[in-house]
Short mmCIF file of C-alpha atoms in Angstrom, two decimals:
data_model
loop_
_atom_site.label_atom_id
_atom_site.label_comp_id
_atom_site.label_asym_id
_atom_site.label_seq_id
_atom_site.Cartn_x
_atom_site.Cartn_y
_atom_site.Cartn_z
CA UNK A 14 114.68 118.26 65.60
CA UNK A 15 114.19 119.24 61.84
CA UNK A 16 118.20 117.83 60.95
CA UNK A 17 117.01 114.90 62.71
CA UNK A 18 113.62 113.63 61.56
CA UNK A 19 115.42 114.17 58.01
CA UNK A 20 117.38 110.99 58.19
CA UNK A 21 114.23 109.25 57.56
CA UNK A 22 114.05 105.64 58.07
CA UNK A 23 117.69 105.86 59.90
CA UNK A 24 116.00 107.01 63.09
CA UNK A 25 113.67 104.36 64.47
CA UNK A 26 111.47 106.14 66.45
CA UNK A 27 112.09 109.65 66.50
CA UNK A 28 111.04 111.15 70.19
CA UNK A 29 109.39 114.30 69.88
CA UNK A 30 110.61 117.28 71.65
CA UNK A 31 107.71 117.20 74.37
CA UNK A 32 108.29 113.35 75.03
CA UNK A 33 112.22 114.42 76.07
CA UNK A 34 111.08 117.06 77.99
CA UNK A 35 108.40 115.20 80.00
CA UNK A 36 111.39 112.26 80.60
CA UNK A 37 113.40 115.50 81.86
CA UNK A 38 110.77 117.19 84.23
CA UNK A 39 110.10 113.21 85.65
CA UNK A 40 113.48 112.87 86.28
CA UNK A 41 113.77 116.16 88.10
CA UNK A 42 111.00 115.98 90.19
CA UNK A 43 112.74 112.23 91.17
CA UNK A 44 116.17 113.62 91.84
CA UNK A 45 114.98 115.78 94.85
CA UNK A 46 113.58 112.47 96.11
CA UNK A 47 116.34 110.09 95.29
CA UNK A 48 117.74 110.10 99.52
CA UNK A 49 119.83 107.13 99.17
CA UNK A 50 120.68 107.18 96.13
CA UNK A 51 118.86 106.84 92.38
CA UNK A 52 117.93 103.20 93.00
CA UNK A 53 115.37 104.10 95.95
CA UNK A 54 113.28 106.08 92.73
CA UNK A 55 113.97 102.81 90.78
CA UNK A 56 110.29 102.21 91.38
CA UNK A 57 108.48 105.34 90.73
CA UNK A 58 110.88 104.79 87.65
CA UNK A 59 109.08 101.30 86.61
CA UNK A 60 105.51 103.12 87.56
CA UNK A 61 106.19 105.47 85.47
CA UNK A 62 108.07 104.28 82.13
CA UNK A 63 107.07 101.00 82.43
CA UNK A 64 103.14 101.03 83.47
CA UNK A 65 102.03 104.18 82.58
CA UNK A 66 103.93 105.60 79.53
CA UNK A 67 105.09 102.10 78.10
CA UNK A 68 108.40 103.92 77.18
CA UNK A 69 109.86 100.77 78.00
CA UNK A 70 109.17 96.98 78.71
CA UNK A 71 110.12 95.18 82.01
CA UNK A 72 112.92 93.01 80.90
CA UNK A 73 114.19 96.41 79.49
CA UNK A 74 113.94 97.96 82.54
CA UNK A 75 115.87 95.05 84.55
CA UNK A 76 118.52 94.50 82.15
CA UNK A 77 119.12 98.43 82.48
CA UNK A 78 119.83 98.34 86.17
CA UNK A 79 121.86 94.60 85.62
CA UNK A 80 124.12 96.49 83.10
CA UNK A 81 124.81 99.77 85.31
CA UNK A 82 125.49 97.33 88.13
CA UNK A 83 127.78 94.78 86.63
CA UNK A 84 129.70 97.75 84.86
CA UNK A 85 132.30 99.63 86.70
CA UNK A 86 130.95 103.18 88.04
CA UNK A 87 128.12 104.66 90.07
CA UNK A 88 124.79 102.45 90.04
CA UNK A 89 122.86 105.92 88.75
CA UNK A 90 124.01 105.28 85.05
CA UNK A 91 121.35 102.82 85.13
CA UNK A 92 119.20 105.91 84.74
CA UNK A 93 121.06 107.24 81.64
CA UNK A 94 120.47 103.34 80.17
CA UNK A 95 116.50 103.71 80.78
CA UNK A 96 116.51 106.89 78.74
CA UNK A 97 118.40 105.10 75.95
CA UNK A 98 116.29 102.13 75.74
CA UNK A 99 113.54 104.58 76.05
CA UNK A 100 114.27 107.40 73.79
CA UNK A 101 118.16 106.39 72.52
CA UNK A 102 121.08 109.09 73.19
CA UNK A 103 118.53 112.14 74.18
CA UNK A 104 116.55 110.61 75.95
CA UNK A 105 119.80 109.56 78.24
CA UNK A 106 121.15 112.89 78.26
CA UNK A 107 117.00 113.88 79.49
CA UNK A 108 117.12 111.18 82.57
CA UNK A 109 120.53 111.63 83.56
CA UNK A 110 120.89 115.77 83.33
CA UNK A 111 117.44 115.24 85.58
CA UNK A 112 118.79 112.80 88.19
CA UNK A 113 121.22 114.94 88.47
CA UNK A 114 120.84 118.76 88.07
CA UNK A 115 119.22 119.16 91.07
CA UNK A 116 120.89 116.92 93.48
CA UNK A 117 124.22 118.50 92.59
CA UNK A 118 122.99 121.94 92.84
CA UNK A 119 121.66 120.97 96.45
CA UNK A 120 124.66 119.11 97.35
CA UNK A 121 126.75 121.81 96.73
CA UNK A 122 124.57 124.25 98.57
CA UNK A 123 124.31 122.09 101.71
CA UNK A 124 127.89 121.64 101.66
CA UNK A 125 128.95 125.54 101.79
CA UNK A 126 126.10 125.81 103.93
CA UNK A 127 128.14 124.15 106.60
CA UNK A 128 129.15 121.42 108.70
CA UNK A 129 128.70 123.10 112.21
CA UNK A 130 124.56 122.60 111.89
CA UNK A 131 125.34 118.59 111.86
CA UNK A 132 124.70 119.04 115.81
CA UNK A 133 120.75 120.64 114.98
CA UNK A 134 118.14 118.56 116.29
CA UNK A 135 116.20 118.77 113.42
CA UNK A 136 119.05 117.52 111.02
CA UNK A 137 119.22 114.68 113.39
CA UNK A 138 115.66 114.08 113.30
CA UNK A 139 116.06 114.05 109.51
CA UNK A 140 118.45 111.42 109.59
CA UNK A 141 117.15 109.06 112.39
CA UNK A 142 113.36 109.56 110.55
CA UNK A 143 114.78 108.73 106.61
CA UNK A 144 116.65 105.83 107.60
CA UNK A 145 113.78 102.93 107.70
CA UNK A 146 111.86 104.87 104.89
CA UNK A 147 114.90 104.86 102.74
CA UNK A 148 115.80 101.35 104.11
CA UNK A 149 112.64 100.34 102.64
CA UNK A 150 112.63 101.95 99.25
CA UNK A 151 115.74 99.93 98.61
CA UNK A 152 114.17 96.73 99.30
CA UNK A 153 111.08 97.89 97.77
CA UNK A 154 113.67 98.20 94.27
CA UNK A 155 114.50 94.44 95.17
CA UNK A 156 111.26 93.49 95.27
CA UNK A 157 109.89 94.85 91.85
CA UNK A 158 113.05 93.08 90.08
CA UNK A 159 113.17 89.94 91.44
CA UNK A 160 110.72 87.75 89.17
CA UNK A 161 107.36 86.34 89.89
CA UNK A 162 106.87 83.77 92.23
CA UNK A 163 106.59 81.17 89.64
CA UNK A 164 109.91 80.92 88.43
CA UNK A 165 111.03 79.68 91.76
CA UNK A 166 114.76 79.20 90.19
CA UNK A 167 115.27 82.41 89.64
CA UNK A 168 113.83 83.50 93.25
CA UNK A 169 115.98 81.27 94.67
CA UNK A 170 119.31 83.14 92.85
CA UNK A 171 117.70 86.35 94.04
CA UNK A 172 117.48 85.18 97.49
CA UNK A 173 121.39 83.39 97.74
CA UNK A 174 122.63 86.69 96.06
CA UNK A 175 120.70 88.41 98.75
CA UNK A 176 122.27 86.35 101.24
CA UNK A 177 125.56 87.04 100.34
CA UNK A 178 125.34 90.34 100.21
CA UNK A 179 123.86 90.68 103.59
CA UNK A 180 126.52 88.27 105.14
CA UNK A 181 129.67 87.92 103.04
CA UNK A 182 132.01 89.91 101.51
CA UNK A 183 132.33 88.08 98.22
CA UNK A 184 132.93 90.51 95.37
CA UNK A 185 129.42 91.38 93.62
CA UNK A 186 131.52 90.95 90.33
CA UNK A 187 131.60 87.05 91.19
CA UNK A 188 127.96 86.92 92.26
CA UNK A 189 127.12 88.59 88.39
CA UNK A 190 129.38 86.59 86.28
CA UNK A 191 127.39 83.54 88.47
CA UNK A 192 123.92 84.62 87.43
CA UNK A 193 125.30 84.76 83.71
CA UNK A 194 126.46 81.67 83.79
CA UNK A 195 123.41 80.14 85.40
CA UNK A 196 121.25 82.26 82.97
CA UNK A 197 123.52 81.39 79.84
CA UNK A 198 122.94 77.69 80.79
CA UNK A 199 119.20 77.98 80.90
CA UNK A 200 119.10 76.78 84.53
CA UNK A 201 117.42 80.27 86.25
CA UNK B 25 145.99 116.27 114.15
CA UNK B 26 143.90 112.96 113.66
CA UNK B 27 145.71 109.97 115.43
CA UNK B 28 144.68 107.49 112.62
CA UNK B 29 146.82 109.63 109.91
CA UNK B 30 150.13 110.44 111.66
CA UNK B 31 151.07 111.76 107.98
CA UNK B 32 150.03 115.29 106.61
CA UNK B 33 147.57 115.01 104.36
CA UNK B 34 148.26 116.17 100.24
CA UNK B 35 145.74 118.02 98.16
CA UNK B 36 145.04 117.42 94.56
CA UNK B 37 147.51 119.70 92.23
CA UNK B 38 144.38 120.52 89.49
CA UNK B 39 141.12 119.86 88.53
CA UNK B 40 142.77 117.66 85.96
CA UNK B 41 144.17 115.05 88.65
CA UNK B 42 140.63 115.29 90.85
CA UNK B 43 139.41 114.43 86.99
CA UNK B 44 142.11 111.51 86.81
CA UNK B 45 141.77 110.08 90.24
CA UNK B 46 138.13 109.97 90.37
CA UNK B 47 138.32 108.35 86.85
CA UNK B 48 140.44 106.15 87.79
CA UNK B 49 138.30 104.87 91.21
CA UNK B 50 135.52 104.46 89.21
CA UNK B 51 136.54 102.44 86.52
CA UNK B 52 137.65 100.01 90.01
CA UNK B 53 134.27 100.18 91.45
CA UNK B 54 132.41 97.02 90.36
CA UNK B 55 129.13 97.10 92.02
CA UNK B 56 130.14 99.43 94.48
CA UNK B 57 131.88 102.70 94.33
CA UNK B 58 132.19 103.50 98.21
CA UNK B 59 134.55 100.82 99.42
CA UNK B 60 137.08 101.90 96.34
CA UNK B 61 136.79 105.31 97.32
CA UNK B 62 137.70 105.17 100.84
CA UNK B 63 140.75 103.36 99.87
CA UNK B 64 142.37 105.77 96.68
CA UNK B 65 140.79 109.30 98.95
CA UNK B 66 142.30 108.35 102.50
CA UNK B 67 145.19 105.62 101.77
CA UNK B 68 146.00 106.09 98.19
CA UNK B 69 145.93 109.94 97.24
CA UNK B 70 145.51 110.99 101.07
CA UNK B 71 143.41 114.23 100.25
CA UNK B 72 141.03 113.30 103.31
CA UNK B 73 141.59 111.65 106.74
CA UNK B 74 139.70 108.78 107.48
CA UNK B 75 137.31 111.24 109.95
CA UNK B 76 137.02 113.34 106.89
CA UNK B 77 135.51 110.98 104.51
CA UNK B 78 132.93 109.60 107.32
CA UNK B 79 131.30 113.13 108.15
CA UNK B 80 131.29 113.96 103.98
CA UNK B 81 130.08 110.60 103.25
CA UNK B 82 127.23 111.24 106.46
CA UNK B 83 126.12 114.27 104.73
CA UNK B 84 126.39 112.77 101.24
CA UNK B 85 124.21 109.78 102.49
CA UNK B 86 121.19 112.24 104.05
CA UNK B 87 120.85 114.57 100.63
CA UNK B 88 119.13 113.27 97.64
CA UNK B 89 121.57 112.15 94.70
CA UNK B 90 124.10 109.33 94.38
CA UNK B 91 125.85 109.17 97.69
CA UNK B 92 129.18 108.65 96.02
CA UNK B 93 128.45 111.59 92.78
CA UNK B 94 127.60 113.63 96.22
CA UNK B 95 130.87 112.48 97.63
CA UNK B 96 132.75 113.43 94.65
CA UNK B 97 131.20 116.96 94.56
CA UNK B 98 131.60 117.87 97.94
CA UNK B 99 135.75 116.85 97.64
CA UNK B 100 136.14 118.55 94.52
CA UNK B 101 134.35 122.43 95.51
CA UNK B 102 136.53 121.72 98.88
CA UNK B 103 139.83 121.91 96.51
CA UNK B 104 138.85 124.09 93.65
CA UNK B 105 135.43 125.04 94.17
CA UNK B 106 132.72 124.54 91.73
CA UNK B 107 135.20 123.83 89.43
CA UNK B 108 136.66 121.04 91.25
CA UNK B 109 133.39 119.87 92.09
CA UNK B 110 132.52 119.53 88.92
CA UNK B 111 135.85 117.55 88.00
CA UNK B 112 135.05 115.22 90.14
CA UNK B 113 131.85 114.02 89.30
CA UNK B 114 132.64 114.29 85.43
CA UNK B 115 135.66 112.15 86.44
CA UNK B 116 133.20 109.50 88.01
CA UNK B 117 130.24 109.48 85.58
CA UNK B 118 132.15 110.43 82.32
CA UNK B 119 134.19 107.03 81.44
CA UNK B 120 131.62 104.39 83.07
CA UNK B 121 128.56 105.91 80.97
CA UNK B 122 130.78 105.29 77.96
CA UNK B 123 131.50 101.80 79.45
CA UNK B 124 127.29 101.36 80.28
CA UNK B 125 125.75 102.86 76.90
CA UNK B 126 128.99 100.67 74.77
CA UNK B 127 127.43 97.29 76.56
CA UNK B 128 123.26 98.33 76.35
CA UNK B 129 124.03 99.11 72.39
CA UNK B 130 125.68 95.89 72.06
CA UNK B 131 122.57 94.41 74.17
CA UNK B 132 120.04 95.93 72.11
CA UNK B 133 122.33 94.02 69.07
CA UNK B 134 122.04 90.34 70.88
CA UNK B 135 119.40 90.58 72.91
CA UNK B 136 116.95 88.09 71.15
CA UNK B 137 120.18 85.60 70.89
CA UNK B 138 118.57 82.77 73.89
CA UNK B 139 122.17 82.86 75.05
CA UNK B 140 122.40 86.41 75.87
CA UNK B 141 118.58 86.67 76.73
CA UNK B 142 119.37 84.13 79.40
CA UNK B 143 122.57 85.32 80.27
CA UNK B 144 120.73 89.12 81.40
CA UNK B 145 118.02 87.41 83.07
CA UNK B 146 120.51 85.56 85.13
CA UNK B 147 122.24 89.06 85.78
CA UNK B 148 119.02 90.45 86.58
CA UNK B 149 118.06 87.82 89.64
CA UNK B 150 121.31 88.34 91.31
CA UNK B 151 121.10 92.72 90.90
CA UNK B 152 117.77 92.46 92.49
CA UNK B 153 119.24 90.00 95.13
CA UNK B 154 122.09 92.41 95.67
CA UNK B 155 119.67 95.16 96.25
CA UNK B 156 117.58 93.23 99.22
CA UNK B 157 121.44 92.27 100.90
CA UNK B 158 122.35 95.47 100.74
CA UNK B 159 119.09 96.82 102.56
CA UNK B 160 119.51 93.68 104.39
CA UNK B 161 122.72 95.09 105.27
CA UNK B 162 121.61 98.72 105.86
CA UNK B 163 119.29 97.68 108.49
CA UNK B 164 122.12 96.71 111.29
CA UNK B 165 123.01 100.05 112.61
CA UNK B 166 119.01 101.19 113.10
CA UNK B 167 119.18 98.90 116.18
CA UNK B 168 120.76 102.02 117.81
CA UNK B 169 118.08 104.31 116.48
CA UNK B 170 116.23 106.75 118.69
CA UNK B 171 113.09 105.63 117.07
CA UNK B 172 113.04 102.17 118.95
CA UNK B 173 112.38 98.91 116.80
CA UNK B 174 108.43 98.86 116.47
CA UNK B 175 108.34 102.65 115.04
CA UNK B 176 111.30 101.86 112.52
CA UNK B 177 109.20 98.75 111.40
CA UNK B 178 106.01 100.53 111.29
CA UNK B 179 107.25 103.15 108.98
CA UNK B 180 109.65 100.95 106.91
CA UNK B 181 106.43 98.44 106.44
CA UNK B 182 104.40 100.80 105.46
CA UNK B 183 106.45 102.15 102.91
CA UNK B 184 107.50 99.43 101.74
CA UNK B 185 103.46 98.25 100.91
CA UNK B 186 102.82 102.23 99.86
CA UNK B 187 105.63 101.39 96.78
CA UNK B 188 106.55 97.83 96.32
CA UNK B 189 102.56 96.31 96.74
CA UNK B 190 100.46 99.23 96.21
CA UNK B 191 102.57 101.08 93.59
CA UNK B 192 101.49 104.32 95.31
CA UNK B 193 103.57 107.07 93.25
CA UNK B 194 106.70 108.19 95.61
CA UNK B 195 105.96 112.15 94.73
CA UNK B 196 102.90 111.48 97.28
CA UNK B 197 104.41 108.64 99.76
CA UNK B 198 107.73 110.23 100.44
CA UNK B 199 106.78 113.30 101.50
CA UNK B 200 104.49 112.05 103.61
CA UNK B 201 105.41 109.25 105.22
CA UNK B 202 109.52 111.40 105.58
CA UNK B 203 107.61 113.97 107.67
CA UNK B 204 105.51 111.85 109.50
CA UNK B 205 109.41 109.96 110.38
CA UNK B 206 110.94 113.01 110.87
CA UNK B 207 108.26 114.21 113.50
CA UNK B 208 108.41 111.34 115.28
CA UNK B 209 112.17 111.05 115.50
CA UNK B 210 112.13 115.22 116.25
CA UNK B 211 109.94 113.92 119.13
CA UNK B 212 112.21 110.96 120.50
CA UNK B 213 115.28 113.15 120.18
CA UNK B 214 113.72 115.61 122.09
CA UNK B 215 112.90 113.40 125.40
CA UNK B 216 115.90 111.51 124.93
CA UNK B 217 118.08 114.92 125.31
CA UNK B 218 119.37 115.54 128.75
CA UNK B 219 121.87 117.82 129.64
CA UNK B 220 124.81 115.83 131.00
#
């Protein structure tokens, strides 16, 4: 870190080693419990670097998942996003080596391990019991973005987008460039 | 032979075209990798039959991890091993994090503009509403579930309060409330299993 904290003034706020290594460990112990996907630890994510360390403020945290989703590419990069806003280009390569060192070294294990023990009762019963919890993390992510109930406007874009989602098959890109719009022109 | 795919299937010629292709349905998948992957890995590049992708992606969905960075990995090692694997995913996440961390810096830059402060918390009303559709969405096929309709909403309500009212930390309600689930669906399976 010594080449580093000599730039002086150029680095903002210089993370310290331990602060990128506790962003790494959080993110590891999350990745083993991201079933689903990395948006269903979205809100141990906000408990965490939002509440408790202060790494990062809320509309921080919401643009970083608004970005990552109206960008092409997998959702997760949201995760490399909070560790730049949090910590800049280490502290992205901290969250997103830990999202996904361990998931990838699991997924690869499970994968050789075989497809013939899909037919197990108890990988069954891992399926059929996840599904609600996991079900519910996801809206649980939802529910921590969407703003307080005061700004009723901007509920009410949360809910139509929900809407469509559930029952149309408009392209999300369209739904996005929509909330911009409405956003740019002051009206949510 | 899978009737659906009269065709033989091709594989991927290196790591460098699982690297390309991947790539390639990435930079595609606006909101939503999944749909754009189906289409390129079954009907564009034909490296998997439609049965294919559905037991990967069932496995992909059940471990921890992206389900489509899963995806990716498990179609790569099958070609080239860990290699391969690891062609794949670079291929998905390499280009779009370039894409995500060029559009935060130039956030961070115009973020206090009232234009662009509006325009993001537009954005960010729709991405949460796009979330609750999509669990919305996700909740059609437990209709079927061995668990019956009052256990699913028992569990899914109470982990839902644990982490969206309560704020419990996951590292505690996870684990707890996925064995309890697990348990109880071990238990349904059981009495629902008769040899036919």
């Amino acid at each position: 870190m010594a080449a580093a904290a000599d730039l002086g003034d150029a680095v903002v706020t210089l993370p310290e080693g331990s602060a990128l290594l506790a962003l790494f460990g959080h993110f590891l112990l999350l990745s083993l419990l991201s079933i689903g996907g990395a948006i269903t630890v979205a809100p141990d994510m906000h408990r965490w670097m939002v509440v408790e360390q202060q790494l990062l403020s809320d509309p921080q945290f919401t643009s970083s998942i608004a970005i990552a989703q109206a960008a092409p590419g997998p959702n997760v990069l949201f995760v490399a996003l909070l560790g730049y806003q949090a910590a800049g280009l280490l502290g992205a390569a901290a969250t997103l080596l830990g999202i996904m060192l361990p998931s990838v070294t699991l997924a690869l294990l499970v994968n050789r391990w075989g497809h013939t023990r899909q037919d197990w009762r108890s990988v069954r019963a891992f399926k059929v019991g996840m599904a609600p919890i996991t079900l519910a993390l996801i809206a649980a992510t939802g529910w921590l973005l969407a703003a307080p109930p005061s700004e009723w406007r901007s509920l009410l874009a949360t809910a139509v987008a929900a809407l469509l989602v559930w029952r149309t098959r408009l392209h999300l890109l369209w739904m996005i460039a929509a909330g911009a719009l409405l956003g740019l022109l002051g009206w949510i | 032979m899978h009737s659906d795919d009269p065709s033989p299937l091709a594989r991927p010629a290196s790591c460098t075209e699982l690297f390309t292709a991947f790539t390639g349905l990435a930079l595609q998948g606006f909101g939503g990798v999944l749909a754009v992957a189906q289409r390129v890995l079954c009907d564009d590049k034909r490296w998997l039959s439609k049965g294919e992708f559905l037991e990967a992606l069932a496995l992909a969905q059940v471990l921890p991890g992206p389900n489509v960075c899963n995806l990716s990995l498990m179609v790569g090692d099958r070609y080239f091993g860990t290699r391969g694997a690891f062609a794949a995913l670079a291929g998905m996440m390499a280009a779009p994090l370039l894409i995500v961390l060029a559009a935060t810096m130039l956030y961070a830059q115009f973020a206090t503009h009232p234009l662009v402060a509006g325009a993001l918390r537009g954005m960010g009303a729709i991405a949460a509403g796009m979330i609750i559709g999509t669990a919305l969405k996700l909740a059609a096929p437990l209709r079927s579930s061995p668990l019956g309709l009052p256990t699913l909403a028992a569990l899914a309500t109470a982990c839902f309060v644990a982490v969206a009212l309560l704020r419990w930390p996951l590292v505690w309600v996870l684990p707890a409330l996925g064995l309890l689930a697990c348990a109880l669906a071990w238990r349904r399976l059981r009495t629902s299993e008769t040899p036919s």
